Amino acid sequence: WIARGLIIEVEKESVANIKETKSLQKNYISFNYPGNWKIQSVDKNLDSNLAFAIEGSYSAIICFALLGAVSEEIPSFNELLMKFKPEYDEFQEISKIEQWGTFQGEGIEFSAKDVVSPAKGFIFQYKDGKNSFYITQVSAVDDIDNTADGFRLIESTFRILN
C-alpha cells in the first residue's frame, strides 16, 4: 500500500523550496520539508498519523509508514519489497543501503519504470524495538536535480521524539 500512486502525471517537478520550509510533527516523529511540497494521505483506510506522504509538484514523493504505534506484526523488509515491485513494469535493485539520515536499518536503492517515466528511489526500514518505520522515496530521473535538496532536508531533520 505504501507504493500506490507514486508517479503523478503533470508537466515537470518544481525546484524544492528549501529556503521557506514547513515543519511536521506526527505521532513520534518530526522533520522539516520544502515549503512548496504538500502532505498527502497514502491510504484513506489508514490513520493519517501513521501513514502519509510528502509530495512535490510532480514526481517527488516520500512515503512514511510509522509502525511503532500499531499492535499488528511488522512486515519484513522482503514482504514490503514484494508489495512494491508490482507497481512498476521494470524494477531493478541498484544497491543495498544500511543508513538513512542518522538511522541504521536495511533498504535498497532502485531504478524503476512505470507507464509515465523512469524513476529512481529507495525503500528503507528502521526498527529499534520501540519505534519502527518504513520510508519509500521516489523521483522521476528527469526531476532528480529539482528534488534532491528537498529529500536531503527531510532526511537531515528527521527525528524520533521521546
N, CA, C and O atoms as a DFTB+ gen file, in Angstrom:
648 C
 N C O
     1  1       0.804      -1.202       0.000
     2  2       0.000       0.000       0.000
     3  2       0.841       1.257       0.000
     4  3       0.361       2.302      -0.439
     5  1       2.046       1.205       0.462
     6  2       2.893       2.392       0.515
     7  2       3.192       2.922      -0.878
     8  3       3.291       4.134      -1.071
     9  1       3.335       2.044      -1.833
    10  2       3.806       2.462      -3.148
    11  2       2.700       2.900      -4.097
    12  3       3.008       3.333      -5.207
    13  1       1.459       2.812      -3.730
    14  2       0.368       3.161      -4.640
    15  2       0.437       4.624      -5.048
    16  3       0.640       5.495      -4.202
    17  1       0.269       4.904      -6.343
    18  2       0.164       6.262      -6.832
    19  2       1.431       7.083      -6.730
    20  3       1.362       8.286      -6.474
    21  1       2.577       6.472      -6.922
    22  2       3.824       7.203      -6.712
    23  2       4.120       8.240      -7.779
    24  3       4.675       9.292      -7.461
    25  1       3.777       7.989      -9.013
    26  2       4.074       8.944     -10.068
    27  2       2.775       9.634     -10.472
    28  3       1.801       8.975     -10.837
    29  1       2.768      10.949     -10.404
    30  2       1.586      11.735     -10.718
    31  2       1.806      12.393     -12.068
    32  3       2.867      12.971     -12.302
    33  1       0.829      12.320     -12.959
    34  2       1.010      12.842     -14.314
    35  2       0.746      14.338     -14.369
    36  3      -0.404      14.775     -14.406
    37  1       1.823      15.121     -14.375
    38  2       1.784      16.547     -14.664
    39  2       3.056      16.879     -15.421
    40  3       3.793      15.975     -15.814
    41  1       3.326      18.150     -15.631
    42  2       4.421      18.544     -16.513
    43  2       5.813      18.231     -15.987
    44  3       6.451      17.304     -16.486
    45  1       6.309      18.969     -14.998
    46  2       7.689      18.871     -14.538
    47  2       7.741      19.244     -13.069
    48  3       6.974      20.090     -12.608
    49  1       8.639      18.619     -12.340
    50  2       8.795      18.901     -10.917
    51  2       9.364      20.294     -10.704
    52  3      10.339      20.669     -11.355
    53  1       8.767      21.066      -9.800
    54  2       9.307      22.363      -9.405
    55  2      10.531      22.146      -8.525
    56  3      10.665      21.102      -7.887
    57  1      11.417      23.123      -8.490
    58  2      12.577      23.051      -7.602
    59  2      12.083      23.081      -6.164
    60  3      11.248      23.912      -5.806
    61  1      12.602      22.171      -5.336
    62  2      12.210      22.116      -3.926
    63  2      12.602      23.427      -3.235
    64  3      13.758      23.843      -3.301
    65  1      11.638      24.072      -2.574
    66  2      11.887      25.335      -1.890
    67  2      12.391      25.041      -0.482
    68  3      11.600      24.816       0.434
    69  1      13.714      25.044      -0.316
    70  2      14.283      24.759       0.999
    71  2      14.626      26.033       1.765
    72  3      15.128      25.962       2.887
    73  1      14.360      27.193       1.173
    74  2      14.562      28.464       1.883
    75  2      13.369      28.771       2.777
    76  3      13.521      29.370       3.842
    77  1      12.187      28.360       2.344
    78  2      10.971      28.513       3.134
    79  2      10.452      27.115       3.419
    80  3       9.803      26.500       2.572
    81  1      10.738      26.617       4.608
    82  2      10.385      25.236       4.936
    83  2       9.160      25.184       5.839
    84  3       8.769      26.174       6.458
    85  1       8.575      24.004       5.893
    86  2       7.478      23.710       6.809
    87  2       7.973      22.632       7.763
    88  3       8.879      21.866       7.434
    89  1       7.371      22.579       8.950
    90  2       7.715      21.548       9.939
    91  2       6.525      20.629      10.124
    92  3       5.372      21.048      10.017
    93  1       6.818      19.380      10.403
    94  2       5.771      18.395      10.641
    95  2       6.118      17.594      11.876
    96  3       7.250      17.140      12.040
    97  1       5.128      17.422      12.751
    98  2       5.268      16.521      13.888
    99  2       4.038      15.631      13.889
   100  3       2.912      16.110      14.027
   101  1       4.258      14.339      13.734
   102  2       3.169      13.356      13.735
   103  2       3.589      12.191      14.599
   104  3       4.719      11.707      14.520
   105  1       2.663      11.750      15.423
   106  2       2.901      10.590      16.254
   107  2       4.210      10.751      17.002
   108  3       4.281      11.567      17.921
   109  1       5.246      10.010      16.649
   110  2       6.516      10.067      17.384
   111  2       7.679      10.564      16.530
   112  3       8.835      10.300      16.860
   113  1       7.397      11.281      15.434
   114  2       8.468      11.803      14.582
   115  2       8.284      13.290      14.320
   116  3       7.191      13.835      14.480
   117  1       9.370      13.934      13.916
   118  2       9.298      15.317      13.449
   119  2      10.355      15.516      12.370
   120  3      11.382      14.838      12.362
   121  1      10.093      16.458      11.452
   122  2      11.060      16.817      10.427
   123  2      10.591      18.082       9.713
   124  3       9.447      18.509       9.866
   125  1      11.487      18.668       8.936
   126  2      11.175      19.812       8.082
   127  2      11.091      19.329       6.644
   128  3      11.717      18.336       6.273
   129  1      10.312      20.041       5.837
   130  2      10.199      19.691       4.424
   131  2      10.025      20.961       3.602
   132  3       9.668      22.005       4.149
   133  1      10.272      20.886       2.287
   134  2      10.211      22.083       1.443
   135  2       8.853      22.789       1.516
   136  3       7.805      22.148       1.597
   137  1       8.900      24.125       1.487
   138  2       7.687      24.919       1.602
   139  2       6.705      24.732       0.466
   140  3       5.516      25.001       0.639
   141  1       7.158      24.280      -0.689
   142  2       6.245      24.086      -1.819
   143  2       5.839      22.616      -2.008
   144  3       5.240      22.271      -3.026
   145  1       6.160      21.750      -1.038
   146  2       5.695      20.360      -1.075
   147  2       4.499      20.238      -0.141
   148  3       4.327      21.062       0.757
   149  1       3.672      19.218      -0.345
   150  2       2.453      19.089       0.458
   151  2       2.312      17.690       1.056
   152  3       2.886      16.717       0.569
   153  1       1.536      17.632       2.120
   154  2       1.260      16.366       2.806
   155  2       0.041      15.730       2.156
   156  3      -0.959      16.404       1.905
   157  1       0.123      14.439       1.886
   158  2      -0.980      13.679       1.305
   159  2      -1.216      12.414       2.130
   160  3      -0.286      11.869       2.726
   161  1      -2.430      11.967       2.158
   162  2      -2.739      10.674       2.762
   163  2      -2.298       9.581       1.798
   164  3      -2.485       9.710       0.588
   165  1      -1.721       8.524       2.313
   166  2      -1.288       7.405       1.482
   167  2      -2.457       6.480       1.178
   168  3      -2.584       5.980       0.061
   169  1      -3.302       6.255       2.160
   170  2      -4.412       5.320       2.024
   171  2      -5.537       5.806       2.927
   172  3      -5.337       5.973       4.130
   173  1      -6.711       6.032       2.363
   174  2      -7.831       6.550       3.139
   175  2      -8.254       5.617       4.265
   176  3      -8.901       6.055       5.217
   177  1      -7.898       4.334       4.173
   178  2      -8.266       3.371       5.208
   179  2      -7.282       3.342       6.374
   180  3      -7.516       2.650       7.365
   181  1      -6.200       4.078       6.265
   182  2      -5.176       4.075       7.307
   183  2      -5.176       5.395       8.057
   184  3      -5.514       6.438       7.497
   185  1      -4.796       5.346       9.326
   186  2      -4.653       6.531      10.159
   187  2      -3.612       7.457       9.535
   188  3      -2.472       7.042       9.325
   189  1      -3.978       8.699       9.236
   190  2      -3.049       9.625       8.578
   191  2      -1.887      10.026       9.484
   192  3      -0.919      10.618       9.006
   193  1      -1.961       9.721      10.770
   194  2      -0.820       9.936      11.653
   195  2       0.208       8.826      11.514
   196  3       1.357       8.992      11.924
   197  1      -0.189       7.698      10.941
   198  2       0.711       6.553      10.817
   199  2       1.184       6.308       9.395
   200  3       2.248       5.722       9.196
   201  1       0.423       6.743       8.404
   202  2       0.805       6.522       7.003
   203  2       0.477       7.779       6.213
   204  3      -0.690       8.145       6.073
   205  1       1.504       8.435       5.700
   206  2       1.304       9.675       4.968
   207  2       2.469       9.876       4.016
   208  3       3.471       9.164       4.078
   209  1       2.325      10.852       3.139
   210  2       3.373      11.143       2.161
   211  2       3.580      12.644       2.070
   212  3       2.677      13.433       2.347
   213  1       4.788      13.020       1.677
   214  2       5.100      14.397       1.341
   215  2       5.380      14.391      -0.156
   216  3       6.229      13.632      -0.623
   217  1       4.675      15.230      -0.913
   218  2       4.805      15.231      -2.368
   219  2       5.257      16.582      -2.884
   220  3       4.891      17.627      -2.347
   221  1       6.056      16.541      -3.934
   222  2       6.389      17.745      -4.687
   223  2       5.278      17.997      -5.690
   224  3       4.173      17.479      -5.531
   225  1       5.552      18.779      -6.713
   226  2       4.521      19.119      -7.686
   227  2       4.347      18.066      -8.769
   228  3       3.364      18.112      -9.508
   229  1       5.276      17.115      -8.887
   230  2       5.168      16.121      -9.947
   231  2       5.567      14.737      -9.456
   232  3       4.726      13.992      -8.953
   233  1       6.818      14.393      -9.593
   234  2       7.223      13.009      -9.340
   235  2       7.834      12.782      -7.981
   236  3       7.996      11.631      -7.578
   237  1       8.180      13.829      -7.255
   238  2       8.836      13.662      -5.963
   239  2       7.826      13.211      -4.922
   240  3       6.799      13.859      -4.719
   241  1       8.121      12.104      -4.269
   242  2       7.269      11.650      -3.179
   243  2       8.108      10.864      -2.192
   244  3       8.983      10.086      -2.573
   245  1       7.829      11.081      -0.925
   246  2       8.432      10.285       0.127
   247  2       7.296       9.835       1.037
   248  3       6.617      10.658       1.651
   249  1       7.097       8.522       1.118
   250  2       6.005       7.940       1.898
   251  2       6.541       7.422       3.220
   252  3       7.619       6.831       3.280
   253  1       5.785       7.649       4.268
   254  2       6.160       7.193       5.601
   255  2       5.103       6.230       6.121
   256  3       3.907       6.472       5.959
   257  1       5.530       5.160       6.734
   258  2       4.640       4.256       7.465
   259  2       5.248       4.094       8.845
   260  3       6.301       3.476       9.002
   261  1       4.579       4.655       9.848
   262  2       5.061       4.610      11.225
   263  2       4.416       3.407      11.898
   264  3       3.201       3.368      12.097
   265  1       5.239       2.429      12.246
   266  2       4.691       1.160      12.711
   267  2       4.899       0.909      14.191
   268  3       4.392      -0.085      14.711
   269  1       5.613       1.755      14.879
   270  2       5.874       1.536      16.297
   271  2       4.635       1.660      17.148
   272  3       4.594       1.133      18.260
   273  1       3.621       2.347      16.651
   274  2       2.419       2.596      17.431
   275  2       1.299       1.602      17.145
   276  3       0.214       1.726      17.713
   277  1       1.535       0.615      16.274
   278  2       0.486      -0.353      15.957
   279  2       0.804      -1.689      16.599
   280  3       1.965      -2.009      16.852
   281  1      -0.230      -2.460      16.859
   282  2      -0.037      -3.731      17.558
   283  2       0.160      -4.909      16.614
   284  3       0.596      -5.975      17.048
   285  1      -0.152      -4.739      15.327
   286  2       0.000      -5.858      14.403
   287  2       1.474      -6.140      14.138
   288  3       2.332      -5.292      14.387
   289  1       1.760      -7.332      13.635
   290  2       3.137      -7.708      13.338
   291  2       3.689      -6.846      12.212
   292  3       3.011      -6.591      11.217
   293  1       4.915      -6.408      12.380
   294  2       5.564      -5.560      11.395
   295  2       6.063      -6.426      10.242
   296  3       6.772      -7.403      10.482
   297  1       5.713      -6.097       8.997
   298  2       6.168      -6.907       7.862
   299  2       7.688      -6.875       7.735
   300  3       8.333      -5.894       8.107
   301  1       8.243      -7.948       7.212
   302  2       9.684      -7.970       6.965
   303  2       9.999      -7.065       5.781
   304  3       9.107      -6.680       5.025
   305  1      11.264      -6.735       5.630
   306  2      11.681      -5.905       4.508
   307  2      11.344      -6.590       3.186
   308  3      10.872      -5.932       2.259
   309  1      11.580      -7.899       3.083
   310  2      11.283      -8.624       1.844
   311  2       9.792      -8.608       1.518
   312  3       9.421      -8.533       0.346
   313  1       8.930      -8.678       2.538
   314  2       7.485      -8.583       2.299
   315  2       7.117      -7.202       1.745
   316  3       6.299      -7.093       0.832
   317  1       7.717      -6.162       2.295
   318  2       7.472      -4.811       1.804
   319  2       7.941      -4.671       0.372
   320  3       7.234      -4.100      -0.459
   321  1       9.109      -5.178       0.074
   322  2       9.664      -5.096      -1.271
   323  2       8.773      -5.817      -2.283
   324  3       8.565      -5.312      -3.386
   325  1       8.252      -6.975      -1.930
   326  2       7.385      -7.722      -2.842
   327  2       6.078      -6.980      -3.112
   328  3       5.521      -7.108      -4.202
   329  1       5.578      -6.210      -2.149
   330  2       4.379      -5.399      -2.373
   331  2       4.687      -4.233      -3.307
   332  3       3.826      -3.807      -4.077
   333  1       5.903      -3.721      -3.240
   334  2       6.281      -2.541      -4.003
   335  2       6.586      -2.861      -5.460
   336  3       6.178      -2.113      -6.348
   337  1       7.286      -3.944      -5.723
   338  2       7.731      -4.277      -7.081
   339  2       6.608      -4.344      -8.119
   340  3       6.807      -3.864      -9.235
   341  1       5.451      -4.908      -7.814
   342  2       4.411      -4.992      -8.862
   343  2       3.904      -3.646      -9.370
   344  3       3.222      -3.606     -10.394
   345  1       4.213      -2.550      -8.694
   346  2       3.760      -1.230      -9.133
   347  2       4.457      -0.776     -10.412
   348  3       3.993       0.158     -11.066
   349  1       5.554      -1.415     -10.774
   350  2       6.356      -0.973     -11.910
   351  2       6.494      -2.064     -12.963
   352  3       6.506      -3.254     -12.651
   353  1       6.598      -1.627     -14.234
   354  2       6.845      -2.566     -15.328
   355  2       8.261      -3.117     -15.244
   356  3       8.492      -4.297     -15.511
   357  1       9.194      -2.273     -14.879
   358  2      10.596      -2.666     -14.739
   359  2      11.061      -2.238     -13.356
   360  3      10.784      -1.117     -12.928
   361  1      11.756      -3.106     -12.661
   362  2      12.253      -2.807     -11.319
   363  2      13.613      -3.458     -11.191
   364  3      13.748      -4.664     -11.399
   365  1      14.631      -2.667     -10.848
   366  2      15.973      -3.215     -10.729
   367  2      16.632      -2.669      -9.467
   368  3      16.704      -1.457      -9.259
   369  1      17.108      -3.582      -8.637
   370  2      17.844      -3.183      -7.444
   371  2      19.207      -2.653      -7.870
   372  3      19.902      -3.287      -8.664
   373  1      19.589      -1.495      -7.346
   374  2      20.887      -0.901      -7.655
   375  2      21.897      -1.265      -6.577
   376  3      22.980      -1.766      -6.879
   377  1      21.544      -1.015      -5.322
   378  2      22.464      -1.321      -4.226
   379  2      21.705      -1.395      -2.913
   380  3      20.587      -0.893      -2.798
   381  1      22.318      -2.018      -1.938
   382  2      21.751      -2.087      -0.595
   383  2      22.157      -0.828       0.160
   384  3      23.232      -0.275      -0.072
   385  1      21.293      -0.382       1.063
   386  2      21.624       0.741       1.934
   387  2      21.409       0.315       3.371
   388  3      20.513      -0.476       3.664
   389  1      22.217       0.833       4.253
   390  2      22.130       0.485       5.666
   391  2      21.878       1.695       6.544
   392  3      21.760       1.563       7.762
   393  1      21.792       2.885       5.936
   394  2      21.591       4.093       6.727
   395  2      20.754       5.098       5.947
   396  3      20.902       5.249       4.734
   397  1      19.875       5.778       6.668
   398  2      19.132       6.921       6.143
   399  2      19.188       7.973       7.244
   400  3      18.683       7.746       8.344
   401  1      19.790       9.107       6.961
   402  2      19.991      10.117       7.999
   403  2      20.834       9.540       9.114
   404  3      21.921       9.016       8.872
   405  1      20.336       9.634      10.337
   406  2      21.060       9.096      11.492
   407  2      20.602       7.693      11.864
   408  3      21.004       7.174      12.906
   409  1      19.772       7.071      11.039
   410  2      19.161       5.788      11.378
   411  2      19.819       4.625      10.646
   412  3      20.000       4.662       9.429
   413  1      20.172       3.599      11.401
   414  2      20.716       2.362      10.844
   415  2      19.555       1.409      10.600
   416  3      18.691       1.242      11.460
   417  1      19.537       0.788       9.433
   418  2      18.461      -0.140       9.106
   419  2      18.818      -0.931       7.878
   420  3      19.993      -1.184       7.613
   421  1      17.804      -1.328       7.120
   422  2      18.073      -2.029       5.869
   423  2      17.187      -1.470       4.779
   424  3      16.063      -1.030       5.020
   425  1      17.733      -1.499       3.554
   426  2      16.971      -0.989       2.439
   427  2      17.692      -1.222       1.131
   428  3      18.788      -1.782       1.089
   429  1      17.053      -0.779       0.066
   430  2      17.674      -0.860      -1.256
   431  2      17.413       0.432      -2.026
   432  3      16.365       1.061      -1.883
   433  1      18.373       0.802      -2.829
   434  2      18.162       1.816      -3.848
   435  2      17.713       1.068      -5.092
   436  3      18.133      -0.068      -5.316
   437  1      16.862       1.693      -5.909
   438  2      16.356       1.008      -7.091
   439  2      16.153       1.969      -8.245
   440  3      16.075       3.185      -8.071
   441  1      16.072       1.394      -9.409
   442  2      15.588       2.115     -10.584
   443  2      14.336       1.383     -11.024
   444  3      14.216       0.172     -10.838
   445  1      13.407       2.120     -11.605
   446  2      12.134       1.525     -11.992
   447  2      11.534       2.313     -13.145
   448  3      11.952       3.434     -13.437
   449  1      10.555       1.712     -13.790
   450  2       9.851       2.397     -14.864
   451  2       8.382       2.033     -14.768
   452  3       8.025       0.863     -14.631
   453  1       7.539       3.049     -14.843
   454  2       6.108       2.787     -14.935
   455  2       5.645       3.311     -16.282
   456  3       6.466       3.538     -17.171
   457  1       4.361       3.504     -16.445
   458  2       3.849       3.937     -17.746
   459  2       4.220       5.378     -18.076
   460  3       4.107       5.788     -19.231
   461  1       4.660       6.153     -17.091
   462  2       4.947       7.568     -17.302
   463  2       6.424       7.807     -17.606
   464  3       6.753       8.390     -18.640
   465  1       7.313       7.367     -16.721
   466  2       8.732       7.697     -16.892
   467  2       9.616       6.828     -16.017
   468  3       9.137       6.193     -15.078
   469  1      10.924       6.800     -16.328
   470  2      11.853       6.094     -15.445
   471  2      12.004       6.850     -14.132
   472  3      11.910       8.077     -14.100
   473  1      12.235       6.125     -13.067
   474  2      12.351       6.722     -11.742
   475  2      13.502       6.070     -10.985
   476  3      13.956       4.979     -11.331
   477  1      13.959       6.753      -9.954
   478  2      14.942       6.208      -9.019
   479  2      14.434       6.482      -7.619
   480  3      13.699       7.441      -7.381
   481  1      14.838       5.624      -6.696
   482  2      14.420       5.839      -5.323
   483  2      15.003       4.807      -4.403
   484  3      15.967       4.116      -4.735
   485  1      14.393       4.712      -3.223
   486  2      14.807       3.692      -2.272
   487  2      13.646       3.309      -1.376
   488  3      12.656       4.031      -1.256
   489  1      13.798       2.156      -0.755
   490  2      12.912       1.683       0.300
   491  2      13.824       1.445       1.497
   492  3      14.868       0.808       1.360
   493  1      13.442       1.949       2.674
   494  2      14.278       1.818       3.867
   495  2      13.401       1.443       5.049
   496  3      12.293       1.955       5.201
   497  1      13.906       0.545       5.883
   498  2      13.186       0.089       7.069
   499  2      14.064       0.306       8.296
   500  3      15.252      -0.016       8.278
   501  1      13.478       0.852       9.367
   502  2      14.183       1.071      10.631
   503  2      13.382       0.434      11.754
   504  3      12.159       0.571      11.805
   505  1      14.070      -0.268      12.659
   506  2      13.443      -0.852      13.851
   507  2      14.406      -0.678      15.011
   508  3      15.608      -0.899      14.863
   509  1      13.884      -0.283      16.168
   510  2      14.741      -0.189      17.354
   511  2      14.139      -0.877      18.570
   512  3      14.616      -0.664      19.685
   513  1      13.119      -1.683      18.395
   514  2      12.463      -2.354      19.498
   515  2      11.256      -1.590      20.019
   516  3      10.306      -2.201      20.508
   517  1      11.277      -0.267      19.924
   518  2      10.151       0.565      20.365
   519  2       9.483       1.252      19.176
   520  3       8.258       1.250      19.055
   521  1      10.287       1.830      18.313
   522  2       9.780       2.563      17.161
   523  2      10.243       1.893      15.879
   524  3      11.375       1.419      15.784
   525  1       9.361       1.859      14.901
   526  2       9.693       1.290      13.602
   527  2       9.061       2.155      12.527
   528  3       7.985       2.722      12.718
   529  1       9.747       2.249      11.391
   530  2       9.149       2.969      10.275
   531  2       9.712       2.449       8.969
   532  3      10.809       1.891       8.912
   533  1       8.922       2.649       7.913
   534  2       9.344       2.395       6.543
   535  2       9.314       3.729       5.818
   536  3       8.447       4.567       6.069
   537  1      10.255       3.914       4.930
   538  2      10.261       5.090       4.066
   539  2      10.423       4.598       2.638
   540  3      11.280       3.760       2.357
   541  1       9.608       5.113       1.747
   542  2       9.760       4.877       0.317
   543  2       9.911       6.239      -0.332
   544  3       9.032       7.092      -0.203
   545  1      11.010       6.449      -1.024
   546  2      11.271       7.730      -1.678
   547  2      11.467       7.494      -3.166
   548  3      12.221       6.605      -3.561
   549  1      10.791       8.287      -3.998
   550  2      10.872       8.111      -5.451
   551  2      10.852       9.465      -6.137
   552  3      10.172      10.391      -5.696
   553  1      11.605       9.565      -7.218
   554  2      11.562      10.744      -8.080
   555  2      11.822      10.304      -9.514
   556  3      12.610       9.390      -9.756
   557  1      11.158      10.956     -10.460
   558  2      11.461      10.702     -11.870
   559  2      12.920      11.063     -12.116
   560  3      13.419      12.037     -11.552
   561  1      13.599      10.301     -12.940
   562  2      15.012      10.535     -13.223
   563  2      15.229      11.961     -13.719
   564  3      16.198      12.606     -13.318
   565  1      14.355      12.465     -14.574
   566  2      14.489      13.819     -15.114
   567  2      14.335      14.910     -14.061
   568  3      14.723      16.054     -14.297
   569  1      13.769      14.570     -12.893
   570  2      13.495      15.565     -11.854
   571  2      14.463      15.515     -10.682
   572  3      14.321      16.304      -9.748
   573  1      15.428      14.626     -10.698
   574  2      16.306      14.445      -9.538
   575  2      17.015      15.737      -9.154
   576  3      17.143      16.024      -7.964
   577  1      17.478      16.519     -10.112
   578  2      18.151      17.777      -9.785
   579  2      17.230      18.733      -9.026
   580  3      17.699      19.489      -8.175
   581  1      15.950      18.710      -9.316
   582  2      14.992      19.601      -8.656
   583  2      14.512      19.084      -7.305
   584  3      13.997      19.858      -6.498
   585  1      14.672      17.794      -7.048
   586  2      14.123      17.201      -5.829
   587  2      15.172      16.859      -4.772
   588  3      14.832      16.709      -3.599
   589  1      16.421      16.736      -5.161
   590  2      17.467      16.237      -4.252
   591  2      17.573      17.065      -2.974
   592  3      17.668      16.494      -1.888
   593  1      17.560      18.398      -3.072
   594  2      17.680      19.234      -1.878
   595  2      16.485      19.045      -0.940
   596  3      16.647      19.075       0.280
   597  1      15.306      18.854      -1.491
   598  2      14.124      18.613      -0.659
   599  2      14.220      17.299       0.096
   600  3      13.903      17.233       1.284
   601  1      14.654      16.261      -0.591
   602  2      14.825      14.971       0.081
   603  2      15.912      15.048       1.151
   604  3      15.764      14.471       2.228
   605  1      17.011      15.765       0.856
   606  2      18.089      15.917       1.853
   607  2      17.592      16.676       3.084
   608  3      17.977      16.347       4.206
   609  1      16.744      17.686       2.888
   610  2      16.181      18.434       4.013
   611  2      15.397      17.505       4.934
   612  3      15.591      17.532       6.149
   613  1      14.525      16.693       4.374
   614  2      13.732      15.765       5.187
   615  2      14.656      14.798       5.923
   616  3      14.521      14.602       7.131
   617  1      15.584      14.203       5.203
   618  2      16.491      13.221       5.806
   619  2      17.326      13.837       6.927
   620  3      17.511      13.205       7.967
   621  1      17.828      15.040       6.743
   622  2      18.723      15.647       7.736
   623  2      17.991      16.152       8.980
   624  3      18.617      16.342      10.023
   625  1      16.679      16.371       8.890
   626  2      15.940      16.898      10.040
   627  2      15.011      15.863      10.685
   628  3      14.374      16.162      11.695
   629  1      14.925      14.666      10.127
   630  2      14.023      13.619      10.638
   631  2      14.489      13.152      12.016
   632  3      15.645      12.762      12.180
   633  1      13.595      13.191      13.007
   634  2      13.907      12.787      14.375
   635  2      12.775      11.945      14.944
   636  3      11.608      12.131      14.601
   637  1      13.142      11.016      15.819
   638  2      12.160      10.304      16.640
   639  2      12.060      11.045      17.955
   640  3      13.071      11.306      18.608
   641  1      10.847      11.383      18.344
   642  2      10.616      12.109      19.585
   643  2      10.481      11.122      20.740
   644  3       9.914      10.041      20.577
   645  1      10.986      11.484      21.869
   646  2      10.876      10.602      23.061
   647  2       9.707      10.994      23.915
   648  3       9.461      10.371      24.948
